[in-house]
Amino acid sequence: MSARIIDGAALSKAILEELRTEVAEMKQRSGKVPGLVTILVGENPASVSYVARKVRTASSLGFHEVQDSRGADITEEELLALIRAYNADPEIHGILVQLPLPRHIDEHRVLLAIDPDKDVDGFHPVNLGRLLIGGEAVTFLPCTPAGIQELLVRSGVELNGAEVVVVGRSNIVGKPLAVMLGQKGAGANATVTLTHTGTKDLAAHCRRADVLIAAAGVPGLIRPDWIKPGAAVIDVGVNRVGFNEKTGRAILAGDVDFAEACKVAGLITPVPGGVGPMTIAMLMKNTVRSAWKHLRGI
Ligand code: NAD
């Protein structure tokens, strides 16, 4: 058996095309476009590169894009004041603070300061609470879990009644994803098992999965004999496993032994080019949604 490879880059491109049309329609109807501010503190190379990609994508969709870069010596109070100013700015519908922040700044306080109705990352406790309730209560879904759900749905994976196993219980991926896929409704309604470092016999859980989602950040954790034949395997892990002198770039690998897993799985995402591009597409989708909500005054 050779797995179908899910092309996250192509799916993300299709979503961005849909959003581009929506932004043009918004501009025609209201004269407004979605406004996104990306706040970068310091010069962490990975953060600089993530922010550059987000800014490029937002600009290509016709957003009002503000990149606000601050030195690593900014105080917590100054950063909080900056966020409050963007909370009050009617041209801004989405506020993104790139993590991690320097050690002297309390990340939790910063995330709490963002207006939940501009929290397009979906990390604010208010939005996580809305996610838990589900249905109409949901405002913004966190981008990586939302990207994974969209990727599964658009690839035709049946989630209704499926056995889903999620490996990893972080607040930004595993936990929200487990809740989302277990909700009643289309593109969900699965029976979800959330596994982690305390799980006894991880292999046995994985072997039961119709949909196996690896988000542990451990290269090669998921062995091919842990995969049920024909299962959909979503590899969220992004692990730097080396450095390519020729390209000057890190060599990336997921949490799944990709080459071997391809022989067993029915469907699989590559790393890179699987979940990563979907995360950015979902950030843009959240910002467009936020702009519509603000324009309609809801
Ligand atoms: P994290 O590092 O905060 O937590 C990892 C989780 O995995 C923990 O809950 C831990 O219990 C579990 N875990 C670790 N080792 C395990 C093991 N041996 N067995 C079982 N469970 C284990 O997680 P995170 O921030 O969600 O990131 C996970 C991975 O996903 C990382 O590689 C990260 O780079 C990647 N990631 C990718 C994207 C994307 O857009 N592609 C977005 C977010 C995170």
Short mmCIF file of C-alpha atoms and ligand atoms in Angstrom, two decimals:
data_model
loop_
_atom_site.label_atom_id
_atom_site.label_comp_id
_atom_site.label_asym_id
_atom_site.label_seq_id
_atom_site.Cartn_x
_atom_site.Cartn_y
_atom_site.Cartn_z
CA MET A 1 0.00 0.00 0.00
CA SER A 2 1.23 3.50 -0.71
CA ALA A 3 -0.45 6.36 1.13
CA ARG A 4 -2.05 9.33 -0.59
CA ILE A 5 -0.02 12.35 0.39
CA ILE A 6 -2.10 15.31 1.52
CA ASP A 7 -0.71 18.46 -0.06
CA GLY A 8 -1.22 21.10 2.63
CA ALA A 9 0.41 23.76 0.47
CA ALA A 10 -2.13 23.23 -2.35
CA LEU A 11 -5.09 23.14 0.07
CA SER A 12 -3.87 26.28 1.77
CA LYS A 13 -3.51 28.01 -1.61
CA ALA A 14 -7.13 27.16 -2.43
CA ILE A 15 -8.31 28.60 0.92
CA LEU A 16 -6.26 31.77 0.39
CA GLU A 17 -7.86 32.17 -3.07
CA GLU A 18 -11.32 31.96 -1.47
CA LEU A 19 -10.27 34.58 1.10
CA ARG A 20 -8.86 36.90 -1.59
CA THR A 21 -12.28 36.93 -3.27
CA GLU A 22 -13.95 37.59 0.08
CA VAL A 23 -11.61 40.51 0.86
CA ALA A 24 -12.33 42.07 -2.56
CA GLU A 25 -16.06 41.71 -1.89
CA MET A 26 -15.68 43.30 1.55
CA LYS A 27 -13.80 46.24 0.05
CA GLN A 28 -16.43 46.72 -2.63
CA ARG A 29 -19.31 46.58 -0.15
CA SER A 30 -17.86 48.57 2.75
CA GLY A 31 -14.70 50.28 1.54
CA LYS A 32 -12.87 48.41 4.34
CA VAL A 33 -10.36 45.56 4.36
CA PRO A 34 -9.30 43.24 7.20
CA GLY A 35 -6.60 44.79 9.40
CA LEU A 36 -3.97 42.58 11.02
CA VAL A 37 -1.15 43.70 13.28
CA THR A 38 1.77 41.39 13.94
CA ILE A 39 3.82 42.31 16.99
CA LEU A 40 7.34 40.94 17.03
CA VAL A 41 9.54 41.43 20.09
CA GLY A 42 13.27 40.87 19.62
CA GLU A 43 14.99 39.07 16.77
CA ASN A 44 14.55 35.34 17.34
CA PRO A 45 15.38 34.03 13.81
CA ALA A 46 12.51 31.50 13.72
CA SER A 47 10.04 34.20 14.85
CA VAL A 48 11.38 36.69 12.29
CA SER A 49 10.84 34.13 9.54
CA TYR A 50 7.32 33.12 10.74
CA VAL A 51 6.28 36.78 10.98
CA ALA A 52 7.67 37.52 7.50
CA ARG A 53 5.53 34.69 6.06
CA LYS A 54 2.41 35.92 7.83
CA VAL A 55 3.00 39.50 6.69
CA ARG A 56 3.61 38.40 3.08
CA THR A 57 0.46 36.32 3.03
CA ALA A 58 -1.69 39.07 4.59
CA SER A 59 -0.38 41.64 2.10
CA SER A 60 -1.03 39.30 -0.82
CA LEU A 61 -4.69 39.05 0.23
CA GLY A 62 -5.11 42.84 0.29
CA PHE A 63 -5.20 43.20 4.10
CA HIS A 64 -4.28 46.37 5.91
CA GLU A 65 -1.08 44.88 7.37
CA VAL A 66 0.89 46.44 10.18
CA GLN A 67 4.15 44.90 11.28
CA ASP A 68 5.14 46.30 14.64
CA SER A 69 8.66 45.21 15.60
CA ARG A 70 10.01 46.12 19.02
CA GLY A 71 13.39 45.64 20.64
CA ALA A 72 13.86 42.80 23.14
CA ASP A 73 14.26 45.49 25.84
CA ILE A 74 10.62 46.62 25.66
CA THR A 75 9.03 46.48 29.12
CA GLU A 76 5.94 44.42 29.86
CA GLU A 77 3.99 47.61 30.61
CA GLU A 78 5.00 49.15 27.27
CA LEU A 79 3.91 46.00 25.43
CA LEU A 80 0.59 45.92 27.29
CA ALA A 81 0.01 49.61 26.41
CA LEU A 82 0.73 48.82 22.76
CA ILE A 83 -1.83 46.02 22.78
CA ARG A 84 -4.42 48.27 24.39
CA ALA A 85 -3.85 50.82 21.61
CA TYR A 86 -4.47 48.17 18.94
CA ASN A 87 -7.51 46.90 20.86
CA ALA A 88 -8.98 50.39 20.43
CA ASP A 89 -7.93 50.85 16.78
CA PRO A 90 -10.99 50.40 14.50
CA GLU A 91 -8.81 49.61 11.47
CA ILE A 92 -7.32 46.56 13.23
CA HIS A 93 -9.39 43.37 13.46
CA GLY A 94 -6.69 40.90 14.41
CA ILE A 95 -3.79 41.18 16.87
CA LEU A 96 -1.03 38.66 16.76
CA VAL A 97 1.82 38.60 19.28
CA GLN A 98 4.55 36.29 18.03
CA LEU A 99 5.72 33.86 20.73
CA PRO A 100 8.03 33.21 22.48
CA LEU A 101 8.50 36.54 24.25
CA PRO A 102 11.68 37.53 26.12
CA ARG A 103 11.91 36.03 29.63
CA HIS A 104 11.17 39.29 31.48
CA ILE A 105 7.68 39.44 29.91
CA ASP A 106 4.81 37.34 31.25
CA GLU A 107 3.29 35.72 28.14
CA HIS A 108 0.06 34.89 29.91
CA ARG A 109 -0.53 38.53 30.93
CA VAL A 110 0.16 39.62 27.35
CA LEU A 111 -2.27 37.12 25.82
CA LEU A 112 -4.92 38.10 28.39
CA ALA A 113 -4.55 41.76 27.36
CA ILE A 114 -5.64 41.08 23.77
CA ASP A 115 -9.31 41.85 23.13
CA PRO A 116 -10.85 38.35 22.74
CA ASP A 117 -12.74 39.68 19.70
CA LYS A 118 -9.41 40.48 18.00
CA ASP A 119 -7.64 37.33 19.21
CA VAL A 120 -7.18 35.72 15.77
CA ASP A 121 -4.69 33.20 17.19
CA GLY A 122 -7.53 31.84 19.33
CA PHE A 123 -5.31 31.49 22.42
CA HIS A 124 -7.27 33.75 24.81
CA PRO A 125 -9.00 31.81 27.62
CA VAL A 126 -12.32 33.38 26.59
CA ASN A 127 -11.97 31.90 23.11
CA LEU A 128 -10.84 28.54 24.48
CA GLY A 129 -13.94 28.59 26.69
CA ARG A 130 -16.14 29.36 23.67
CA LEU A 131 -14.45 26.49 21.82
CA LEU A 132 -15.29 24.12 24.66
CA ILE A 133 -18.97 25.11 24.47
CA GLY A 134 -18.89 24.71 20.68
CA GLY A 135 -21.46 25.56 18.01
CA GLU A 136 -22.58 29.19 17.80
CA ALA A 137 -20.42 30.14 20.80
CA VAL A 138 -17.19 29.68 18.82
CA THR A 139 -15.51 32.90 17.72
CA PHE A 140 -11.93 31.98 16.78
CA LEU A 141 -10.53 28.48 16.62
CA PRO A 142 -6.79 28.17 17.29
CA CYS A 143 -5.12 28.13 13.88
CA THR A 144 -3.21 24.81 13.89
CA PRO A 145 -6.13 22.66 15.14
CA ALA A 146 -8.47 24.51 12.75
CA GLY A 147 -6.02 23.84 9.89
CA ILE A 148 -5.89 20.14 10.75
CA GLN A 149 -9.69 19.83 10.85
CA GLU A 150 -10.02 21.67 7.53
CA LEU A 151 -7.32 19.50 5.99
CA LEU A 152 -9.12 16.32 7.10
CA VAL A 153 -12.50 17.53 5.86
CA ARG A 154 -11.20 18.78 2.50
CA SER A 155 -9.34 15.48 2.01
CA GLY A 156 -12.59 13.56 2.45
CA VAL A 157 -11.65 11.84 5.72
CA GLU A 158 -14.75 10.57 7.55
CA LEU A 159 -14.67 11.90 11.11
CA ASN A 160 -18.21 11.00 12.13
CA GLY A 161 -17.80 8.06 14.53
CA ALA A 162 -14.09 7.67 13.70
CA GLU A 163 -11.53 6.64 16.31
CA VAL A 164 -9.18 9.62 16.55
CA VAL A 165 -5.99 9.47 18.60
CA VAL A 166 -4.16 12.73 19.32
CA VAL A 167 -0.58 12.47 20.62
CA GLY A 168 0.35 15.58 22.63
CA ARG A 169 -1.76 17.74 24.97
CA SER A 170 -0.45 21.26 24.43
CA ASN A 171 -2.83 24.20 24.81
CA ILE A 172 -2.22 25.32 21.23
CA VAL A 173 -2.58 21.98 19.40
CA GLY A 174 -3.49 18.73 21.16
CA LYS A 175 -6.02 19.85 23.77
CA PRO A 176 -8.13 22.17 21.59
CA LEU A 177 -7.99 19.73 18.67
CA ALA A 178 -9.24 16.86 20.83
CA VAL A 179 -12.21 18.99 21.93
CA MET A 180 -12.97 20.22 18.40
CA LEU A 181 -13.00 16.75 16.81
CA GLY A 182 -15.16 15.38 19.62
CA GLN A 183 -17.87 18.06 19.28
CA LYS A 184 -21.24 17.15 17.83
CA GLY A 185 -21.52 18.35 14.25
CA ALA A 186 -20.17 18.13 10.74
CA GLY A 187 -16.43 17.58 10.35
CA ALA A 188 -16.27 16.23 13.92
CA ASN A 189 -18.34 13.80 16.05
CA ALA A 190 -15.33 11.51 16.46
CA THR A 191 -14.40 9.39 19.47
CA VAL A 192 -11.20 11.06 20.59
CA THR A 193 -8.38 9.75 22.78
CA LEU A 194 -5.88 12.36 23.98
CA THR A 195 -2.50 10.77 24.72
CA HIS A 196 0.60 12.27 26.31
CA THR A 197 3.78 11.50 28.26
CA GLY A 198 1.72 9.82 30.99
CA THR A 199 0.00 7.41 28.58
CA LYS A 200 0.64 3.73 29.19
CA ASP A 201 1.23 1.77 25.99
CA LEU A 202 1.03 4.60 23.47
CA ALA A 203 1.53 2.11 20.62
CA ALA A 204 -1.69 0.25 21.50
CA HIS A 205 -3.72 3.47 21.42
CA CYS A 206 -2.19 4.54 18.11
CA ARG A 207 -2.93 1.16 16.52
CA ARG A 208 -6.68 1.66 17.10
CA ALA A 209 -6.74 5.02 15.33
CA ASP A 210 -8.61 5.61 12.09
CA VAL A 211 -7.13 9.10 12.30
CA LEU A 212 -3.80 9.47 14.06
CA ILE A 213 -2.57 12.98 14.85
CA ALA A 214 1.00 13.34 16.09
CA ALA A 215 1.80 16.60 17.88
CA ALA A 216 4.51 15.66 20.36
CA GLY A 217 7.58 17.32 18.88
CA VAL A 218 9.59 14.07 18.99
CA PRO A 219 11.13 13.03 15.66
CA GLY A 220 10.27 9.48 14.60
CA LEU A 221 8.08 8.88 17.68
CA ILE A 222 5.32 7.19 15.66
CA ARG A 223 6.66 3.90 14.36
CA PRO A 224 5.15 2.36 11.20
CA ASP A 225 3.85 -0.67 13.13
CA TRP A 226 1.81 1.72 15.35
CA ILE A 227 -0.29 2.73 12.34
CA LYS A 228 -3.52 0.93 11.49
CA PRO A 229 -3.44 -0.03 7.79
CA GLY A 230 -5.30 2.58 5.77
CA ALA A 231 -5.41 5.17 8.59
CA ALA A 232 -5.16 8.92 8.01
CA VAL A 233 -1.95 10.18 9.61
CA ILE A 234 -1.51 13.88 10.36
CA ASP A 235 2.01 14.83 11.35
CA VAL A 236 2.06 18.15 13.19
CA GLY A 237 5.62 17.87 14.49
CA VAL A 238 8.23 20.26 13.17
CA ASN A 239 11.61 19.09 14.43
CA ARG A 240 14.97 20.47 13.35
CA VAL A 241 17.06 17.34 12.79
CA GLY A 242 20.05 18.83 10.98
CA PHE A 243 21.35 21.69 8.90
CA ASN A 244 21.72 21.76 5.13
CA GLU A 245 24.97 23.58 4.36
CA LYS A 246 23.99 24.03 0.70
CA THR A 247 20.64 25.73 1.26
CA GLY A 248 21.61 27.30 4.58
CA ARG A 249 18.36 25.96 6.03
CA ALA A 250 17.44 23.59 8.84
CA ILE A 251 16.48 20.05 7.88
CA LEU A 252 12.98 19.39 9.21
CA ALA A 253 11.29 16.14 10.18
CA GLY A 254 7.92 15.35 11.71
CA ASP A 255 6.98 12.99 14.55
CA VAL A 256 6.25 10.16 12.10
CA ASP A 257 8.76 8.01 10.23
CA PHE A 258 7.36 9.30 6.93
CA ALA A 259 8.93 6.91 4.38
CA GLU A 260 7.92 3.79 6.31
CA ALA A 261 4.52 5.18 7.36
CA CYS A 262 3.65 5.75 3.69
CA LYS A 263 3.66 1.97 3.22
CA VAL A 264 0.94 1.47 5.85
CA ALA A 265 -1.20 4.62 6.05
CA GLY A 266 -4.04 5.43 3.65
CA LEU A 267 -3.40 9.15 3.81
CA ILE A 268 -0.53 11.13 5.27
CA THR A 269 0.75 14.70 5.57
CA PRO A 270 4.39 15.49 4.80
CA VAL A 271 6.69 17.74 6.88
CA PRO A 272 7.15 20.38 5.66
CA GLY A 273 4.20 21.08 3.34
CA GLY A 274 1.39 19.49 5.39
CA VAL A 275 -0.05 21.18 8.46
CA GLY A 276 2.27 24.26 8.44
CA PRO A 277 0.75 26.10 5.45
CA MET A 278 -2.77 25.38 6.77
CA THR A 279 -1.96 27.17 10.05
CA ILE A 280 -1.23 30.42 8.20
CA ALA A 281 -4.34 30.04 6.03
CA MET A 282 -6.47 29.68 9.17
CA LEU A 283 -4.92 32.80 10.69
CA MET A 284 -5.98 34.72 7.59
CA LYS A 285 -9.45 33.15 7.72
CA ASN A 286 -9.86 34.19 11.37
CA THR A 287 -8.85 37.76 10.49
CA VAL A 288 -11.38 37.96 7.65
CA ARG A 289 -14.06 36.56 9.99
CA SER A 290 -13.13 39.12 12.61
CA ALA A 291 -13.32 41.96 10.08
CA TRP A 292 -16.83 40.91 8.99
CA LYS A 293 -17.93 40.68 12.64
CA HIS A 294 -16.58 44.15 13.42
CA LEU A 295 -18.11 45.64 10.27
CA ARG A 296 -21.51 44.16 11.16
CA GLY A 297 -21.10 45.35 14.75
CA ILE A 298 -21.44 41.87 16.28
P1 NAD B 1 4.49 21.04 23.26
O1 NAD B 1 5.94 20.91 22.98
O2 NAD B 1 3.98 22.17 24.05
O3 NAD B 1 3.97 19.70 23.95
C1 NAD B 1 4.24 18.44 23.45
C2 NAD B 1 3.20 17.45 23.94
O4 NAD B 1 3.54 16.16 23.48
C3 NAD B 1 3.09 17.37 25.45
O5 NAD B 1 1.72 17.43 25.78
C4 NAD B 1 3.65 16.00 25.82
O6 NAD B 1 2.89 15.37 26.84
C5 NAD B 1 3.50 15.23 24.52
N1 NAD B 1 4.65 14.32 24.36
C6 NAD B 1 5.95 14.64 24.27
N2 NAD B 1 6.70 13.52 24.14
C7 NAD B 1 5.85 12.48 24.16
C8 NAD B 1 6.01 11.09 24.09
N3 NAD B 1 7.23 10.54 23.97
N4 NAD B 1 4.92 10.32 24.15
C9 NAD B 1 3.68 10.87 24.27
N5 NAD B 1 3.46 12.20 24.32
C10 NAD B 1 4.53 12.99 24.28
O7 NAD B 1 3.67 20.86 21.91
P2 NAD B 1 3.24 21.82 20.73
O8 NAD B 1 3.59 23.23 20.98
O9 NAD B 1 1.83 21.42 20.47
O10 NAD B 1 4.16 21.30 19.53
C11 NAD B 1 4.22 19.95 19.16
C12 NAD B 1 4.93 19.84 17.81
O11 NAD B 1 4.12 20.45 16.82
C13 NAD B 1 6.28 20.56 17.77
O12 NAD B 1 7.15 19.84 16.94
C14 NAD B 1 5.93 21.90 17.12
O13 NAD B 1 7.03 22.47 16.45
C15 NAD B 1 4.86 21.47 16.16
N6 NAD B 1 3.90 22.53 15.79
C16 NAD B 1 3.66 22.71 14.47
C17 NAD B 1 2.77 23.67 14.07
C18 NAD B 1 2.49 23.86 12.61
O14 NAD B 1 1.83 24.81 12.23
N7 NAD B 1 2.95 22.97 11.75
C19 NAD B 1 2.12 24.48 15.01
C20 NAD B 1 2.36 24.24 16.37
C21 NAD B 1 3.26 23.26 16.75
#
